[in-house]
Amino acid sequence: AQSVTQPDIHITVSEGASLELRCNYSYGATPYLFWYVQSPGQGLQLLLKYFSGDTLVQGIKGFEAEFKRSQSSFNLRKPSVHWSDAAEYFCAVGGGDYKLSFGAGTTVTVRA
Amino acid sequence: DTAVSQTPKYLVTQMGNDKSIKCEQNLGHDTMYWYKQDSKKFLKIMFSYNNKELIINETVPNRFSPKSPDKAHLNLHINSLELGDSAVYFCASSRGGSDYGYTFGSGTRLTVV
């Protein structure tokens, strides 16, 4: 069965500082990996996805993520955080079938 | 144009009532989903339809019944609502399987009182 662990429940970061959100997955074959962002009261928006190829993936809003097979990780990074990045972030894993499994989410707070 | 639209956005109802949530997508996707997000923000899949055929039916009470009249619409009907049904329900769609990711609607916040 596929699963995702996001070890950090809540992260606080200063505006302009860098951000890294951790994601570990469990899947028997090559996974399809995703990061979504959910702003308060909104639906989930896809930030980026990894299928194969280059293990460093660029997404929207200045985010990037790196797939490390040896560590079963897909961590999300942003070099300089803006106040508008305050949101809930979800990592998800799929196997090419119809089901995405989501992690429990990481809440990001940005302080001025 | 909203890609995946859900109605209503908010729903407050009494225990024991029956209610429906509607979802429509204009992306031409073949697959639609219902997810439930609980108070701790955890997202759990409930149902999925591919071209009007039910393909995922997780462990969900029989009081929940999805219906897909065509591949652009997926509705969720809930009978005999209980307090524990209070949550945010998200509709999503995808092109084929999950490999392209989902496009989500903005959610329906259901509150049962």
XYZ file of N, CA, C and O in Angstrom, chain B residues 7-105:
396
model
N -20.956 22.884 -5.669
C -22.015 23.651 -5.007
C -22.754 22.750 -4.035
O -22.966 21.552 -4.316
N -23.130 23.287 -2.876
C -22.836 24.644 -2.411
C -21.433 24.735 -1.799
O -20.781 23.719 -1.593
N -20.994 25.926 -1.495
C -19.705 26.104 -0.840
C -19.830 25.842 0.662
O -18.913 25.330 1.290
N -20.964 26.212 1.222
C -21.223 25.960 2.640
C -22.584 25.276 2.767
O -23.519 25.613 2.038
N -22.653 24.365 3.720
C -23.907 23.647 3.951
C -24.031 23.388 5.438
O -23.197 22.698 6.023
N -25.053 23.976 6.055
C -25.322 23.748 7.468
C -26.682 23.070 7.550
O -27.664 23.577 7.001
N -26.734 21.938 8.249
C -27.965 21.169 8.277
C -28.090 20.428 9.592
O -27.108 20.271 10.339
N -29.264 19.956 9.883
C -29.510 19.243 11.134
C -29.266 17.752 10.963
O -29.380 17.206 9.850
N -28.957 17.132 12.052
C -28.795 15.674 12.082
C -30.045 15.012 11.534
O -31.164 15.453 11.796
N -29.834 13.953 10.778
C -30.960 13.192 10.251
C -31.425 13.627 8.879
O -32.137 12.878 8.200
N -31.001 14.830 8.463
C -31.410 15.308 7.137
C -30.642 14.602 6.029
O -29.603 13.959 6.262
N -31.153 14.749 4.804
C -30.484 14.245 3.605
C -30.045 15.443 2.774
O -30.824 16.384 2.593
N -28.807 15.401 2.277
C -28.297 16.526 1.492
C -27.461 16.027 0.328
O -26.933 14.906 0.359
N -27.327 16.888 -0.679
C -26.500 16.559 -1.838
C -25.493 17.664 -2.106
O -25.767 18.844 -1.872
N -24.345 17.256 -2.611
C -23.308 18.187 -3.073
C -23.078 17.873 -4.556
O -22.975 16.696 -4.933
N -22.976 18.934 -5.346
C -22.811 18.723 -6.774
C -21.419 19.155 -7.224
O -20.831 20.086 -6.658
N -20.918 18.493 -8.241
C -19.602 18.811 -8.781
C -19.631 18.705 -10.299
O -20.197 17.745 -10.855
N -18.996 19.670 -10.931
C -18.913 19.677 -12.394
C -17.509 20.084 -12.804
O -16.921 20.987 -12.199
N -16.975 19.433 -13.833
C -15.668 19.830 -14.357
C -15.774 20.072 -15.860
O -16.485 19.346 -16.574
N -15.086 21.115 -16.306
C -15.113 21.472 -17.730
C -13.744 21.271 -18.383
O -13.404 21.933 -19.365
N -12.964 20.352 -17.821
C -11.607 20.092 -18.321
C -11.559 18.956 -19.326
O -10.487 18.671 -19.868
N -12.668 18.263 -19.504
C -12.667 17.105 -20.393
C -11.999 15.892 -19.776
O -11.640 14.955 -20.485
N -11.822 15.905 -18.453
C -11.196 14.769 -17.772
C -12.133 13.567 -17.743
O -13.356 13.715 -17.758
N -11.512 12.375 -17.657
C -12.306 11.146 -17.640
C -12.650 10.666 -16.237
O -13.549 9.860 -16.066
N -11.890 11.133 -15.244
C -12.014 10.576 -13.901
C -12.328 11.675 -12.899
O -11.747 12.755 -12.954
N -13.251 11.367 -11.995
C -13.632 12.315 -10.944
C -13.605 11.617 -9.598
O -13.765 10.381 -9.511
N -13.419 12.408 -8.558
C -13.193 11.873 -7.218
C -13.958 12.700 -6.173
O -14.185 13.894 -6.361
N -14.229 12.037 -5.055
C -14.644 12.734 -3.836
C -13.648 12.412 -2.740
O -13.321 11.236 -2.500
N -13.156 13.471 -2.104
C -12.281 13.334 -0.950
C -12.946 14.024 0.235
O -13.637 15.026 0.078
N -12.667 13.500 1.440
C -13.144 14.113 2.670
C -11.930 14.640 3.436
O -10.950 13.913 3.617
N -12.002 15.906 3.852
C -10.938 16.478 4.679
C -11.495 16.725 6.073
O -12.427 17.515 6.258
N -10.903 16.064 7.060
C -11.432 16.179 8.417
C -10.873 17.418 9.110
O -10.127 18.203 8.510
N -11.203 17.548 10.383
C -10.834 18.757 11.127
C -9.321 18.881 11.308
O -8.812 19.968 11.566
N -8.602 17.787 11.159
C -7.136 17.818 11.252
C -6.496 17.955 9.882
O -5.288 17.753 9.739
N -7.292 18.292 8.889
C -6.822 18.551 7.517
C -6.438 17.271 6.776
O -5.886 17.353 5.677
N -6.699 16.096 7.348
C -6.334 14.858 6.671
C -7.293 14.589 5.525
O -8.514 14.650 5.693
N -6.736 14.260 4.348
C -7.524 14.012 3.153
C -7.653 12.520 2.910
O -6.644 11.811 2.801
N -8.881 12.072 2.769
C -9.109 10.644 2.545
C -10.036 10.458 1.350
O -11.087 11.085 1.271
N -9.641 9.586 0.447
C -10.460 9.346 -0.731
C -11.720 8.581 -0.329
O -11.689 7.721 0.556
N -12.823 8.943 -0.978
C -14.087 8.247 -0.723
C -14.482 7.427 -1.957
O -14.693 6.231 -1.883
N -14.610 8.113 -3.077
C -15.083 7.466 -4.310
C -14.322 8.018 -5.514
O -13.808 9.125 -5.479
N -14.338 7.197 -6.581
C -13.844 7.682 -7.855
C -14.647 7.056 -8.974
O -15.015 5.877 -8.900
N -14.918 7.848 -9.999
C -15.611 7.384 -11.194
C -14.730 7.657 -12.403
O -14.137 8.722 -12.528
N -14.683 6.683 -13.296
C -14.007 6.850 -14.569
C -15.021 6.622 -15.676
O -15.574 5.529 -15.786
N -15.276 7.652 -16.476
C -16.296 7.556 -17.527
C -17.609 6.970 -17.004
O -18.165 6.028 -17.583
N -18.070 7.497 -15.911
C -19.343 7.148 -15.276
C -19.330 5.796 -14.560
O -20.359 5.364 -14.033
N -18.202 5.127 -14.545
C -18.129 3.833 -13.877
C -17.414 3.961 -12.536
O -16.310 4.529 -12.485
N -17.986 3.402 -11.486
C -17.382 3.465 -10.157
C -16.139 2.593 -10.124
O -16.200 1.392 -10.400
N -14.989 3.182 -9.799
C -13.741 2.421 -9.783
C -13.086 2.395 -8.422
O -12.243 1.547 -8.157
N -13.397 3.340 -7.563
C -12.886 3.333 -6.196
C -14.063 3.554 -5.260
O -14.832 4.492 -5.430
N -14.179 2.670 -4.298
C -15.235 2.779 -3.301
C -14.612 2.388 -1.974
O -14.554 1.218 -1.630
N -14.065 3.377 -1.279
C -13.386 3.106 -0.032
C -14.395 2.765 1.052
O -15.606 2.762 0.817
N -13.886 2.480 2.233
C -14.766 2.120 3.335
C -15.521 3.355 3.800
O -15.025 4.148 4.603
N -16.704 3.517 3.237
C -17.538 4.680 3.513
C -18.924 4.163 3.889
O -19.400 3.197 3.282
N -19.578 4.767 4.889
C -20.928 4.307 5.248
C -21.873 4.319 4.051
O -21.762 5.163 3.162
N -22.813 3.383 4.064
C -23.791 3.284 2.976
C -24.652 4.524 2.838
O -25.328 4.706 1.823
N -24.629 5.379 3.830
C -25.411 6.618 3.768
C -24.879 7.561 2.686
O -25.562 8.488 2.270
N -23.633 7.316 2.275
C -23.016 8.135 1.225
C -23.202 7.428 -0.113
O -22.793 6.274 -0.275
N -23.782 8.128 -1.076
C -23.975 7.511 -2.387
C -23.581 8.499 -3.478
O -24.186 9.568 -3.612
N -22.564 8.147 -4.252
C -22.175 8.999 -5.375
C -23.019 8.668 -6.601
O -23.533 7.561 -6.740
N -23.126 9.669 -7.480
C -23.819 9.436 -8.751
C -23.126 10.256 -9.823
O -22.842 11.440 -9.630
N -22.872 9.618 -10.941
C -22.216 10.298 -12.057
C -23.088 10.184 -13.293
O -23.023 9.192 -14.015
N -23.898 11.205 -13.588
C -24.785 11.139 -14.749
C -24.031 11.182 -16.081
O -24.511 10.650 -17.083
N -22.879 11.832 -16.075
C -21.998 11.840 -17.244
C -20.595 12.128 -16.736
O -20.417 12.422 -15.555
N -19.604 12.058 -17.608
C -18.228 12.110 -17.092
C -17.822 13.507 -16.624
O -16.774 13.672 -16.017
N -18.662 14.508 -16.866
C -18.352 15.858 -16.403
C -18.976 16.171 -15.045
O -18.712 17.232 -14.484
N -19.794 15.280 -14.526
C -20.514 15.534 -13.282
C -20.371 14.371 -12.320
O -20.455 13.199 -12.719
N -20.170 14.712 -11.056
C -20.152 13.704 -9.997
C -20.788 14.330 -8.766
O -20.278 15.307 -8.231
N -21.902 13.771 -8.351
C -22.634 14.288 -7.211
C -22.479 13.339 -6.030
O -22.205 12.144 -6.194
N -22.663 13.898 -4.846
C -22.561 13.102 -3.617
C -23.819 13.337 -2.798
O -24.107 14.472 -2.425
N -24.553 12.255 -2.546
C -25.759 12.347 -1.742
C -25.492 11.689 -0.391
O -24.908 10.601 -0.338
N -25.920 12.363 0.662
C -25.698 11.826 2.007
C -27.041 11.731 2.724
O -27.751 12.735 2.860
N -27.375 10.529 3.149
C -28.623 10.300 3.888
C -28.371 10.336 5.388
O -27.267 10.031 5.858
N -29.409 10.682 6.117
C -29.382 10.592 7.591
C -28.089 11.164 8.168
O -27.320 10.467 8.837
N -27.849 12.413 7.922
C -26.590 13.040 8.327
C -26.339 12.927 9.822
O -27.243 13.034 10.648
N -25.059 12.695 10.142
C -24.612 12.572 11.527
C -23.596 13.668 11.827
O -22.979 14.223 10.919
N -23.395 13.925 13.128
C -22.432 14.955 13.535
C -21.047 14.687 12.946
O -20.345 15.611 12.524
N -20.673 13.411 12.909
C -19.338 13.037 12.423
C -19.139 13.248 10.935
O -18.024 13.120 10.435
N -20.209 13.570 10.235
C -20.075 13.840 8.802
C -19.583 15.261 8.543
O -19.239 15.599 7.397
N -19.542 16.072 9.579
C -19.059 17.446 9.426
C -17.607 17.416 8.965
O -16.747 16.799 9.604
N -17.332 18.070 7.849
C -16.009 18.051 7.235
C -16.057 18.950 6.002
O -17.101 19.511 5.671
N -14.906 19.035 5.334
C -14.884 19.683 4.027
C -14.780 18.582 2.974
O -13.908 17.705 3.075
N -15.655 18.608 2.019
C -15.684 17.604 0.959
C -15.159 18.238 -0.324
O -15.657 19.270 -0.766
N -14.138 17.589 -0.889
C -13.526 18.087 -2.113
C -13.831 17.161 -3.277
O -13.681 15.943 -3.182
N -14.214 17.777 -4.361
C -14.323 17.083 -5.628
C -13.021 17.331 -6.406
O -12.404 18.401 -6.264
N -12.596 16.367 -7.185
C -11.398 16.525 -8.006
C -11.584 15.763 -9.309
O -12.452 14.883 -9.411
N -10.777 16.102 -10.286
C -10.817 15.354 -11.545
C -9.391 15.146 -12.037
O -8.463 15.859 -11.639
N -9.227 14.151 -12.900
C -7.915 13.895 -13.491
C -8.103 13.355 -14.897
O -9.141 12.770 -15.235
N -7.065 13.526 -15.702
C -7.076 12.985 -17.051
C -6.559 11.550 -16.941
O -5.378 11.326 -16.706
N -7.415 10.585 -17.070
C -6.976 9.208 -16.894
C -6.732 8.919 -15.427
O -7.538 9.210 -14.569
N -5.548 8.382 -15.116
C -5.244 8.004 -13.748
C -4.654 9.132 -12.954
O -4.744 10.299 -13.318
N -4.013 8.762 -11.841
C -3.489 9.772 -10.933
C -2.145 10.317 -11.386
O -1.630 11.246 -10.776
N -1.578 9.774 -12.473
C -0.228 10.158 -12.841
C -0.098 11.620 -13.242
O 0.981 12.185 -13.161
N -1.179 12.236 -13.671
C -1.121 13.653 -13.999
C -1.500 14.539 -12.825
O -1.482 15.753 -12.931
N -1.859 13.932 -11.732
C -2.325 14.717 -10.597
C -3.783 15.076 -10.745
O -4.412 14.791 -11.766
N -4.312 15.653 -9.733
C -5.720 16.032 -9.723
C -5.866 17.544 -9.854
O -4.989 18.298 -9.432
N -7.038 17.963 -10.358
C -7.470 19.344 -10.241
C -8.627 19.346 -9.249
O -9.602 18.603 -9.437
N -8.501 20.149 -8.206
C -9.490 20.153 -7.139
C -10.491 21.293 -7.277
O -10.160 22.376 -7.774
N -11.692 21.034 -6.782
C -12.645 22.105 -6.578
C -12.298 22.846 -5.289
O -11.364 22.468 -4.572
